[in-house]
Tab-separated table of C-alpha atoms in Angstrom:
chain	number	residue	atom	x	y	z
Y	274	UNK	CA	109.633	164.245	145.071
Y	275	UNK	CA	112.767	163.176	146.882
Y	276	UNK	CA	115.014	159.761	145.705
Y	277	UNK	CA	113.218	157.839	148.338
Y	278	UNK	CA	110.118	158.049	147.472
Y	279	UNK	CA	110.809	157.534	143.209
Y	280	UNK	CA	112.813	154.992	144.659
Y	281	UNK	CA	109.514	153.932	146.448
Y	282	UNK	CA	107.263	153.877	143.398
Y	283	UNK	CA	109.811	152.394	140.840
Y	284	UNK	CA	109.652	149.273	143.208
Y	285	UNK	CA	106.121	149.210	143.410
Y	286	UNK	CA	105.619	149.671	139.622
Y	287	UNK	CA	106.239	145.952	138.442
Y	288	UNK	CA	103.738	145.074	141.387
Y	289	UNK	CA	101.209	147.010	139.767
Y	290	UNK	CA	102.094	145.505	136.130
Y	291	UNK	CA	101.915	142.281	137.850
Y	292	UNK	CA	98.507	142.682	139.522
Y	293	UNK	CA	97.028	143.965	136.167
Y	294	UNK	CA	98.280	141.271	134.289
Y	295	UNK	CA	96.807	138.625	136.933
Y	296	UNK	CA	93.469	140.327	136.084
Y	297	UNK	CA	93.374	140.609	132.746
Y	298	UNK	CA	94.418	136.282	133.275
Y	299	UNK	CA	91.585	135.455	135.430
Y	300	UNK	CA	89.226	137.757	132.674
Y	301	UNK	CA	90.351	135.762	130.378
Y	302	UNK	CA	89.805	132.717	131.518
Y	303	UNK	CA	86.527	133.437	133.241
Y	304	UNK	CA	85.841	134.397	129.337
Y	305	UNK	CA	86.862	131.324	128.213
Y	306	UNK	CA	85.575	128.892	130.864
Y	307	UNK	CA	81.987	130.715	130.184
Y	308	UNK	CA	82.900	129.912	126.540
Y	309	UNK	CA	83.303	126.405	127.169
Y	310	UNK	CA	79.705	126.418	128.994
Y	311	UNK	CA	77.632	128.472	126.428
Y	312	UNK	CA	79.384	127.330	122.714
Y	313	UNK	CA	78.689	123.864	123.298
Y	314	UNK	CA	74.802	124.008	124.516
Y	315	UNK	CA	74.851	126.314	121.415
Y	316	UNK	CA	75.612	124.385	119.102
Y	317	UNK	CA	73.620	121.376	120.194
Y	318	UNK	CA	70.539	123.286	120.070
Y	319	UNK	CA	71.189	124.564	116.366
Y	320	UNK	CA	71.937	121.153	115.431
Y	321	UNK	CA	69.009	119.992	117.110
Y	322	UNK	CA	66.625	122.398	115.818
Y	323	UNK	CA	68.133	122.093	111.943
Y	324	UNK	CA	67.793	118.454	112.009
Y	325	UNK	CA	64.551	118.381	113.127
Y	326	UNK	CA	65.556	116.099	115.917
Y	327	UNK	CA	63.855	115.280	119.270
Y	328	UNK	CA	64.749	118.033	122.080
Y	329	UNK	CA	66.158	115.625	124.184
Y	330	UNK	CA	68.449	113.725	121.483
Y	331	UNK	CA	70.827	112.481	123.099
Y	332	UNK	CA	74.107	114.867	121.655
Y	333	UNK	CA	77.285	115.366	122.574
Y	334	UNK	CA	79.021	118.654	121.210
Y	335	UNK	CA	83.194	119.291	121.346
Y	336	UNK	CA	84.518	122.154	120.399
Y	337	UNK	CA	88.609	121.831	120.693
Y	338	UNK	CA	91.389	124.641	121.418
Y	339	UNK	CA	90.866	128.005	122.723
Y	340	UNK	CA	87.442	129.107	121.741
Y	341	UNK	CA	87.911	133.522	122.713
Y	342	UNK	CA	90.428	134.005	119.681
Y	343	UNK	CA	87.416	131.729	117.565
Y	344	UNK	CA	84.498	133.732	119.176
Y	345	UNK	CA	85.956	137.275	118.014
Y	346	UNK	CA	87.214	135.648	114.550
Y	347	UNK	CA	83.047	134.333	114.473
Y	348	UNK	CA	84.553	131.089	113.010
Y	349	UNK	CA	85.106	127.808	115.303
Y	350	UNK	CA	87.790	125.858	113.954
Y	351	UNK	CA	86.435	122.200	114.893
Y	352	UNK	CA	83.196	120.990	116.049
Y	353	UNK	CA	83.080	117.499	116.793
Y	354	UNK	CA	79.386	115.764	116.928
Y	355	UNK	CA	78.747	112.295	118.299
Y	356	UNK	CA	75.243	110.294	119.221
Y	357	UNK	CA	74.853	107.035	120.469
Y	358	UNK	CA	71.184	106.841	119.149
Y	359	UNK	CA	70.195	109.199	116.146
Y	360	UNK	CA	67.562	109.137	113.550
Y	361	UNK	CA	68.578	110.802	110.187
Y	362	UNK	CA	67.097	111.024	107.204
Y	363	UNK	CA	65.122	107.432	108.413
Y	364	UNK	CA	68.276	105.784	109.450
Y	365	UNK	CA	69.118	104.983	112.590
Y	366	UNK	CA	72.437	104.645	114.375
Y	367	UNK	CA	75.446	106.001	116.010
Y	368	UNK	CA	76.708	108.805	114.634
Y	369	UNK	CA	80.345	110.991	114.916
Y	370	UNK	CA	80.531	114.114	112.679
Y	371	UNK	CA	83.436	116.367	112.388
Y	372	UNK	CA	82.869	119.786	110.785
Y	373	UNK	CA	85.279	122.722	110.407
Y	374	UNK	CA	85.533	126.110	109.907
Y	375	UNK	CA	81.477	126.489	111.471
Y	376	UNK	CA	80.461	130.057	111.258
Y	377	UNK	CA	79.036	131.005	114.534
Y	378	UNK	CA	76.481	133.588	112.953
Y	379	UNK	CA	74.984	131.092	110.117
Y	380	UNK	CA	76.645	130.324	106.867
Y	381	UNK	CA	78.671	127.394	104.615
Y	382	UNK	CA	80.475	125.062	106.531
Y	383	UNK	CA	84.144	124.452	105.521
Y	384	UNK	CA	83.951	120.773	105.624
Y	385	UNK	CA	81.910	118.049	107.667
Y	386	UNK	CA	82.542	114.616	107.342
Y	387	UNK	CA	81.998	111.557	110.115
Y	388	UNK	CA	80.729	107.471	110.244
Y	389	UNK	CA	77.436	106.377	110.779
Y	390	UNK	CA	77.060	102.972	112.613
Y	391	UNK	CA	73.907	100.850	111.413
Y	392	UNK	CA	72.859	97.351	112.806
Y	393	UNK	CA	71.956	94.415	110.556
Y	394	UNK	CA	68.266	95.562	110.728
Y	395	UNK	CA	68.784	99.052	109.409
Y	396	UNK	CA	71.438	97.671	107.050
Y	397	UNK	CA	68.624	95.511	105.737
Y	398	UNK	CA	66.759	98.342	104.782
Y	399	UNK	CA	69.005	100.237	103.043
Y	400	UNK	CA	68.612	96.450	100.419
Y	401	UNK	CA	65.195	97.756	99.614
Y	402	UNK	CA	66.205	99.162	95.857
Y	403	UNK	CA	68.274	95.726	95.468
Y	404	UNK	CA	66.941	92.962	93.467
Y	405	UNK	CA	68.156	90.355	96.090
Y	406	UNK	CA	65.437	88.097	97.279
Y	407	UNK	CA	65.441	89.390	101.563
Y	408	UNK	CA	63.619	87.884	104.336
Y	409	UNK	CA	66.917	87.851	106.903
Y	410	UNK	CA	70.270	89.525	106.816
Y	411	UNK	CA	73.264	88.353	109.137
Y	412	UNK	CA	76.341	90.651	109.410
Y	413	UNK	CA	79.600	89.121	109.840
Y	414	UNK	CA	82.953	91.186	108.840
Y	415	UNK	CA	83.761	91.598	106.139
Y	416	UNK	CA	81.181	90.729	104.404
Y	417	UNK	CA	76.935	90.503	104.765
Y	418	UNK	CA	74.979	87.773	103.954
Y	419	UNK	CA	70.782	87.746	103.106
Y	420	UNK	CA	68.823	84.515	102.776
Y	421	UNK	CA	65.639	84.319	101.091
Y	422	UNK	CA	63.859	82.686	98.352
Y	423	UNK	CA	63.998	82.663	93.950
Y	424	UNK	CA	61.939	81.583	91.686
Y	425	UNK	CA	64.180	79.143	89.933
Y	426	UNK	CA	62.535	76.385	87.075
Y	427	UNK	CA	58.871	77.378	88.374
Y	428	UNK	CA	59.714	76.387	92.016
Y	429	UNK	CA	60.466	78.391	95.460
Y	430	UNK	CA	64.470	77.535	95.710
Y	431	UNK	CA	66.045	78.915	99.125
Y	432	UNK	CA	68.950	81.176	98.389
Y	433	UNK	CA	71.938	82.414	100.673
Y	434	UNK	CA	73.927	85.263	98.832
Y	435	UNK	CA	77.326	86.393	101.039
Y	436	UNK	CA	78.191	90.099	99.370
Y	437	UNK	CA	80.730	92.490	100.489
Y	438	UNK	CA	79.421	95.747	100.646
Y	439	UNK	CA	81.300	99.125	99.743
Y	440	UNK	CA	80.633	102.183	98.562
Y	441	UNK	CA	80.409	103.829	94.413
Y	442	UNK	CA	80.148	107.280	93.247
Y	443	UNK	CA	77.330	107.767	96.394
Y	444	UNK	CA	75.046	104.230	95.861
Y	445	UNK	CA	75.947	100.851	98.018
Y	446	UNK	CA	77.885	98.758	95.974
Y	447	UNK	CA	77.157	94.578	96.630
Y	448	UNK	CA	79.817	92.687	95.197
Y	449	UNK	CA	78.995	88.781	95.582
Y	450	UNK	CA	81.169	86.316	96.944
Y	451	UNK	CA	79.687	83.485	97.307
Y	452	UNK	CA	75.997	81.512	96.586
Y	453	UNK	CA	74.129	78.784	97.961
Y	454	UNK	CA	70.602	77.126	96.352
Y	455	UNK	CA	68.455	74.982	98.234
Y	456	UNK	CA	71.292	74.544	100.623
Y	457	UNK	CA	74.433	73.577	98.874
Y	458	UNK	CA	77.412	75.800	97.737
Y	459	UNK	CA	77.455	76.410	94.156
Y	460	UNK	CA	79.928	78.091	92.215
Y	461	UNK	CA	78.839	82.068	91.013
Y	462	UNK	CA	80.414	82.052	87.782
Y	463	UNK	CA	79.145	78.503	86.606
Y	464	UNK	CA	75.618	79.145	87.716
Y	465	UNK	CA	75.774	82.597	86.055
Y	466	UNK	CA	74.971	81.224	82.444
Y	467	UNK	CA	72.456	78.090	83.622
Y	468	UNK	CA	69.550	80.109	85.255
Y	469	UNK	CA	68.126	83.819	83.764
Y	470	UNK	CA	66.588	87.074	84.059
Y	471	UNK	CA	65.984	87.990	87.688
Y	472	UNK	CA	67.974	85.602	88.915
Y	473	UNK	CA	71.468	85.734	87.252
Y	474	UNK	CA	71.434	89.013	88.672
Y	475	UNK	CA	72.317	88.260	92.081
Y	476	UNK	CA	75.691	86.738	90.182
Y	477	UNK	CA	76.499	89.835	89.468
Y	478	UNK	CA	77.497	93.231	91.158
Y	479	UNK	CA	74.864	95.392	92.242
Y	480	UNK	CA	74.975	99.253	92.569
Y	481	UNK	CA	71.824	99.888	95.162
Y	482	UNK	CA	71.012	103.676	94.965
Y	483	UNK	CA	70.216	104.925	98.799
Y	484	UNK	CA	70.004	108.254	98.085
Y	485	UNK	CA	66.419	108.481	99.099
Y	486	UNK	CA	67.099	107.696	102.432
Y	487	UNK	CA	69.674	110.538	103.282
Y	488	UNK	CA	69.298	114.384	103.431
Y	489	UNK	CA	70.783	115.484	99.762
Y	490	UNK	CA	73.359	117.413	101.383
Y	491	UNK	CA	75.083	113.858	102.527
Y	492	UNK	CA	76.696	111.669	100.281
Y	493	UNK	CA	77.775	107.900	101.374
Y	494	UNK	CA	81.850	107.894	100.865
Y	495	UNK	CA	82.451	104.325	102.053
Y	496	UNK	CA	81.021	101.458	103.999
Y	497	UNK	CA	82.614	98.168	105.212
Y	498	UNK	CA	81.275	95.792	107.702
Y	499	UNK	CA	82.629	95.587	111.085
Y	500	UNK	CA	81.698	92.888	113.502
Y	501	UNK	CA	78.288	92.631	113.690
Y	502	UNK	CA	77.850	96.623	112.127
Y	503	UNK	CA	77.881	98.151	109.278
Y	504	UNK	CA	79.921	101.312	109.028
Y	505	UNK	CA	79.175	103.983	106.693
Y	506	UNK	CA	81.418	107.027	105.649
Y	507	UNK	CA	79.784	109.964	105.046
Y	508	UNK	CA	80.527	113.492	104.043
Y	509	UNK	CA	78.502	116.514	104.244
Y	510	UNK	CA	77.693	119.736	101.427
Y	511	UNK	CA	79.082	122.855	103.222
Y	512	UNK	CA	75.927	124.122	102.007
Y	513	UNK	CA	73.400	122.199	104.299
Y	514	UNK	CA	73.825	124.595	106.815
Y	515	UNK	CA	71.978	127.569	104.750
Y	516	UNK	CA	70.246	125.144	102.034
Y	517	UNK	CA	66.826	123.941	103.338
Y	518	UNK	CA	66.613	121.775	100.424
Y	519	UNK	CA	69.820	119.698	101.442
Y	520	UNK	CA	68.418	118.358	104.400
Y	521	UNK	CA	65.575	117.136	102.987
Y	522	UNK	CA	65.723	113.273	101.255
Y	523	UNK	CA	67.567	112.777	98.378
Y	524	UNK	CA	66.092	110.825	95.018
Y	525	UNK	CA	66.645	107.601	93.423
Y	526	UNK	CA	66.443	107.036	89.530
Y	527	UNK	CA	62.901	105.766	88.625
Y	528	UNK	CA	63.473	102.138	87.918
């Protein structure tokens, strides 16, 4: 081989390195771009399907940084869920979910934990286990307020309870703030000893158990009241994802 033509192939050497690694570029992003078409669709369909919910729930499904090196480690860093309109576990509302470290071929989550968005309706509900007297709710941050009627010295007496609502070791916590009988303002801690039983009870702080209307694997973490919403924190059991008996509805102490 004479010097011109090593001379020859030496300059078209990083040509050829070039070219290959141009290649192996677009393969790689041809890999991921499929990636970003296939993971999500995935994952909304095994959500879907777990849940029990409708096949055309309404779903969005993001799955953030480079999803290749997650494929071949079979363990997507972030998934992030959100839904305008879901039913769960009897509530409905808007939901947004954030789970990590998801196993792509079934197993424990690392951690999922989101809000859940309920209207005054819904919120109403959730009052069922109280012993508050309920025929209409208003929300109005920070705080909710249910009207309704007590039996107070053998007579109907119209009652307007304002609470702010929270959350307690998993149960809705109702801490009042302020009363009204018959339709004047009275003050909570000098009605507290003048009427009994059922009634003084609104006075105080009430722990409302709601665990039989969430999946088992979900446990309320918070809730505050924002605008015309309330807004519940929530945090999921890595185990729902391989524990049947997670998703189904959790149980209340017998009364």
């Amino acid at each position: 081989m004479t010097r011109a033509q090593t001379a020859r192939r030496r300059a078209r050497w990083p040509w050829v390195v070039l070219v290959v690694a141009l290649v192996l570029a677009g393969l790689v992003v041809a890999g991921e771009l499929a990636a970003r078409a296939i993971v999500p669709s995935t994952v909304r369909s095994l959500v879907i399907s777990n849940l029990d919910l409708p096949a055309d729930q309404q779903l969005d499904v993001q799955t953030p940084g480079v999803l290749l090196p997650q494929l071949i480690s079979g363990t997507l860093d972030e998934v992030r869920l959100a839904s305008d309109d879901v039913t769960i576990g009897g509530i409905t509302g808007s939901a947004r979910v954030t789970a990590t470290d998801v196993p792509i071929t079934g197993g424990e989550l690392g951690t999922a934990e989101g809000t859940v968005s309920i209207d005054q309706d819904e919120f109403g509900s959730l009052l069922e286990n109280s012993e508050l007297p309920i025929t209409r709710i208003a929300l109005a941050a920070p705080n909710a307020t249910v009207e309704g009627e007590l039996e107070l010295f053998g007579r109907q007496i119209p009652v307007g309870l304002t609470v702010t609502p929270a959350a307690e070791d998993g149960d809705l916590l109702l801490a009042p703030v302020s009363l009204m009988l018959n339709g004047a303002q009275v003050d909570l801690g000098a009605v507290a000893g003048m009427i009994g039983g059922a009634a003084e009870s609104i006075t105080q702080p009430q722990r409302v158990c709601i665990a039989d209307r969430l999946p088992a694997g979900i446990t309320l973490t918070g809730l505050r009241i924002e605008g015309t919403r309330a807004v519940a924190d929530i945090s999921a059991d890595g185990r729902i994802t391989v524990d049947q008996a997670l998703l189904e509805n959790g149980t209340c102490p017998s009364p």
